[in-house]
């Protein structure tokens, strides 16, 4: 069935088709439509699941993990402040090795408070032990949820999975989405196997117990890390299987017009569709440019990046996030992955799209030009924070209103 | 509670289901109460724990619990119990477990969680009518971190963060806060009154819905007394009227042990290091009188 769905309803459809058992929820813009959709299906008995509204995301994620630890398939969703509010429990769930899917609808973090998207929320969870899938289309959101369950529940992995989509740009955008049949999904995603995550009368288990000493602690932390690394291989198998079942690819890294490209954009999420558009225009102009978009961020697909980028001339890494005092997160991670290469491309770092700020076609063209110059001259420019003169003028205008008169920079 | 019931409890305790050899302090009043409670709630339970002294009961790969255990975090044990309960209900309704495999989620936290960080999660669990038992062992401070004052610390008690004049606040009334939610059951108790405690555990187990056992936990380490005096101090907490034993159900509060003649509060206070500054180097008559008055005032409203 092909239907026009928002990113949020695509996420809800993913959960529905995964035949989830339990939905601990809490509202937050721009995620709320997901839980409203699911609540209605539960009320109409179209989805045989229990939905509980908790009083916070901290409790919501706790209940999610506790239910998964008891032995049911769990789906939950949040955004931004909610994800950070739950942060303590994200680490816990990964440590409990509870497989579940959490959808995050990216939104810039307070302060200042805003509703529009960037990736600082989801990247704050990058070290939590949740595996991360990043989507750029509504179809990918639905697919990502299904794939997420397969990945999380695989006995070689057993880690929670976070599926990310951008607020507004994807959450509220309608796109045609192919909704697979329940039978198709069942053939791809077997019924939930609780494995060792189970509480049953007569079979006592202790989960999430304390440890004494760094050795034991390190052992369990390494176990989770090694499982996450193993998840790279498992992901490849699952995405190949996904293609067999549904005819759509969900590779760790999407490559767009890369074959002969000497300069590449690297970016995540729905804003990458802007880069895609720019690539087409630049190609029309005869420029050999392409785009790499990681869907899998944790585990980080280092080897795939190495394979795709070795021998290229230059890369514009566009981060829709800002690690204050350092710069773009993806840039840093990519630089680390490419460092061992003999012939590594020139990397130029751009930060843009914060709080939903647009990245214009002109800016993409300028980035390519700048990277090209860096390649030719060997002089790499410092990281760029995208911001235009007219944006500065408009902020100055606001400051004048706020303070009586604008202060000089 | 009959003598026979007490005897039965006592007998059970000799082959206590809850294992020994835990790292809790000698003379821990919380552990004493937990033993008695566990005798009755049994092993068809999932103990959902918040950060505190009792977290160290289960240290990999050992546990004294013959039933199940899930450590969560300081703020959210009731939410953990919600997840366990909801999941069990789903498994039951979908026929994926048999009815005899059902279990009771039991939240186990200190006062720091129960009165403070976890109160929002607790209140919401009661709103939702969660079918669970909450055991709070109230040692009147953040015990595991070295006994700083919490919202459960009594007026005047010295703690690691009130070392000079003692705590200036008033102990929060968690019993009333819980009761105001109109849950199935709320009771105060103490391990040094085992008959009263056992009756309350049984009462709690006979009901469904949110149930609290708020157990005062004399704490040698945090309160400053010899472990051997734990029982004496616990008994005095009741006889002085400082720790009223009561229960709430069906909208009514009942006192379950009214001390016929209340012992002077200072008899309880002077045994504990945390109140020593009220007696030496000079006796602080004003503060002692004020503390006695707090207790007298409470009981003057009880017939
Ligand atoms: C979010 C968070 N903040 C602080 C702590 C540190 N901490 C661990 S146990 C504890 C005290 C808990 O006090 P209480 O609930 O009274 O239990 P007790 O230690 O007395 O058994 C604190 C503050 C923590 N584990 N988590
Ligand atoms: S500090 Fe107090 S409550 Fe904690 S284990 Fe020791 S005696 Fe028990």
PDB file of C-alpha atoms in Angstrom, chain A residues 20-22 48 50 52-55 58-59 62-63 66-67 69-73 88-89 92 96 192 199-212 216 220, chain B residues 44 46 55-56 58-60 63 66-76 79-80 82-84 86-91 94 96-97 100-103 120-121 124 128:
ATOM      1  CA  UNK A  20       4.933  -3.942  19.449  1.00  0.00           C
ATOM      2  CA  UNK A  21       3.557  -5.011  22.818  1.00  0.00           C
ATOM      3  CA  UNK A  22       4.169  -1.938  24.901  1.00  0.00           C
ATOM      4  CA  UNK A  48      -2.815  -5.023  20.316  1.00  0.00           C
ATOM      5  CA  UNK A  50      -0.609  -1.490  26.018  1.00  0.00           C
ATOM      6  CA  UNK A  52       0.999   3.982  29.319  1.00  0.00           C
ATOM      7  CA  UNK A  53       1.585   7.700  29.645  1.00  0.00           C
ATOM      8  CA  UNK A  54       4.382   8.279  32.122  1.00  0.00           C
ATOM      9  CA  UNK A  55       4.984  11.594  33.886  1.00  0.00           C
ATOM     10  CA  UNK A  58      13.060   9.727  32.498  1.00  0.00           C
ATOM     11  CA  UNK A  59      10.250   7.519  33.735  1.00  0.00           C
ATOM     12  CA  UNK A  62      12.770   3.508  32.594  1.00  0.00           C
ATOM     13  CA  UNK A  63       9.413   1.843  32.011  1.00  0.00           C
ATOM     14  CA  UNK A  66      11.923  -2.451  32.543  1.00  0.00           C
ATOM     15  CA  UNK A  67       9.270  -3.832  30.210  1.00  0.00           C
ATOM     16  CA  UNK A  69      13.763  -6.551  30.627  1.00  0.00           C
ATOM     17  CA  UNK A  70      10.552  -8.379  31.514  1.00  0.00           C
ATOM     18  CA  UNK A  71      10.276  -9.740  28.001  1.00  0.00           C
ATOM     19  CA  UNK A  72       8.076  -7.755  25.615  1.00  0.00           C
ATOM     20  CA  UNK A  73       8.669  -5.742  22.431  1.00  0.00           C
ATOM     21  CA  UNK A  88      20.608   8.765  32.612  1.00  0.00           C
ATOM     22  CA  UNK A  89      18.300   5.941  31.621  1.00  0.00           C
ATOM     23  CA  UNK A  92      21.125   2.216  31.763  1.00  0.00           C
ATOM     24  CA  UNK A  96      20.826  -3.733  30.698  1.00  0.00           C
ATOM     25  CA  UNK A 192      10.004 -11.084  19.877  1.00  0.00           C
ATOM     26  CA  UNK A 199      11.067 -11.887  34.620  1.00  0.00           C
ATOM     27  CA  UNK A 200       8.938 -14.945  35.277  1.00  0.00           C
ATOM     28  CA  UNK A 201       7.641 -16.284  38.556  1.00  0.00           C
ATOM     29  CA  UNK A 202       9.667 -19.360  39.456  1.00  0.00           C
ATOM     30  CA  UNK A 203      12.667 -18.285  37.347  1.00  0.00           C
ATOM     31  CA  UNK A 204      14.346 -15.640  39.470  1.00  0.00           C
ATOM     32  CA  UNK A 205      16.896 -13.393  37.807  1.00  0.00           C
ATOM     33  CA  UNK A 206      18.748 -10.321  38.915  1.00  0.00           C
ATOM     34  CA  UNK A 207      19.214  -7.709  36.215  1.00  0.00           C
ATOM     35  CA  UNK A 208      21.221  -4.497  36.306  1.00  0.00           C
ATOM     36  CA  UNK A 209      23.049  -5.375  39.515  1.00  0.00           C
ATOM     37  CA  UNK A 210      25.946  -3.356  40.892  1.00  0.00           C
ATOM     38  CA  UNK A 211      29.553  -4.364  40.334  1.00  0.00           C
ATOM     39  CA  UNK A 212      32.565  -3.765  42.492  1.00  0.00           C
ATOM     40  CA  UNK A 216      34.251  -6.146  36.257  1.00  0.00           C
ATOM     41  CA  UNK A 220      30.605  -5.318  30.910  1.00  0.00           C
TER      42      UNK A 220
ATOM     43  CA  UNK B  44       7.329 -14.254  43.386  1.00  0.00           C
ATOM     44  CA  UNK B  46      10.547  -8.374  41.203  1.00  0.00           C
ATOM     45  CA  UNK B  55      21.521  -1.247  45.993  1.00  0.00           C
ATOM     46  CA  UNK B  56      24.559  -2.997  47.418  1.00  0.00           C
ATOM     47  CA  UNK B  58      22.919  -7.336  44.882  1.00  0.00           C
ATOM     48  CA  UNK B  59      26.507  -7.113  43.771  1.00  0.00           C
ATOM     49  CA  UNK B  60      27.474  -9.221  40.796  1.00  0.00           C
ATOM     50  CA  UNK B  63      22.240 -11.642  45.636  1.00  0.00           C
ATOM     51  CA  UNK B  66      15.590 -15.743  45.994  1.00  0.00           C
ATOM     52  CA  UNK B  67      13.218 -13.746  43.765  1.00  0.00           C
ATOM     53  CA  UNK B  68      14.002 -11.274  40.980  1.00  0.00           C
ATOM     54  CA  UNK B  69      15.717  -7.893  41.079  1.00  0.00           C
ATOM     55  CA  UNK B  70      16.089  -4.862  38.834  1.00  0.00           C
ATOM     56  CA  UNK B  71      18.183  -1.879  39.800  1.00  0.00           C
ATOM     57  CA  UNK B  72      17.011   1.307  38.051  1.00  0.00           C
ATOM     58  CA  UNK B  73      18.303   4.717  39.202  1.00  0.00           C
ATOM     59  CA  UNK B  74      17.586   7.111  42.039  1.00  0.00           C
ATOM     60  CA  UNK B  75      14.564   8.880  40.558  1.00  0.00           C
ATOM     61  CA  UNK B  76      12.601   6.220  38.800  1.00  0.00           C
ATOM     62  CA  UNK B  79       8.484   3.791  36.710  1.00  0.00           C
ATOM     63  CA  UNK B  80      10.513   0.598  36.565  1.00  0.00           C
ATOM     64  CA  UNK B  82       5.265   0.256  35.972  1.00  0.00           C
ATOM     65  CA  UNK B  83       7.219  -1.232  33.085  1.00  0.00           C
ATOM     66  CA  UNK B  84       7.469  -4.616  34.784  1.00  0.00           C
ATOM     67  CA  UNK B  86       2.652  -3.536  32.235  1.00  0.00           C
ATOM     68  CA  UNK B  87       4.873  -6.108  30.553  1.00  0.00           C
ATOM     69  CA  UNK B  88       3.598  -8.910  32.785  1.00  0.00           C
ATOM     70  CA  UNK B  89       0.015  -7.854  32.041  1.00  0.00           C
ATOM     71  CA  UNK B  90       0.748  -7.954  28.311  1.00  0.00           C
ATOM     72  CA  UNK B  91       2.382 -11.373  28.618  1.00  0.00           C
ATOM     73  CA  UNK B  94      -1.420 -12.574  25.203  1.00  0.00           C
ATOM     74  CA  UNK B  96       2.797 -15.815  26.693  1.00  0.00           C
ATOM     75  CA  UNK B  97       3.111 -16.626  30.403  1.00  0.00           C
ATOM     76  CA  UNK B 100       1.262 -18.749  38.087  1.00  0.00           C
ATOM     77  CA  UNK B 101       4.261 -17.072  36.492  1.00  0.00           C
ATOM     78  CA  UNK B 102       2.910 -13.660  37.454  1.00  0.00           C
ATOM     79  CA  UNK B 103       4.874 -11.626  39.966  1.00  0.00           C
ATOM     80  CA  UNK B 120       7.109  12.667  41.067  1.00  0.00           C
ATOM     81  CA  UNK B 121       7.484   9.130  39.673  1.00  0.00           C
ATOM     82  CA  UNK B 124       2.307   9.390  38.970  1.00  0.00           C
ATOM     83  CA  UNK B 128      -2.193   5.415  37.346  1.00  0.00           C
TER      84      UNK B 128
END
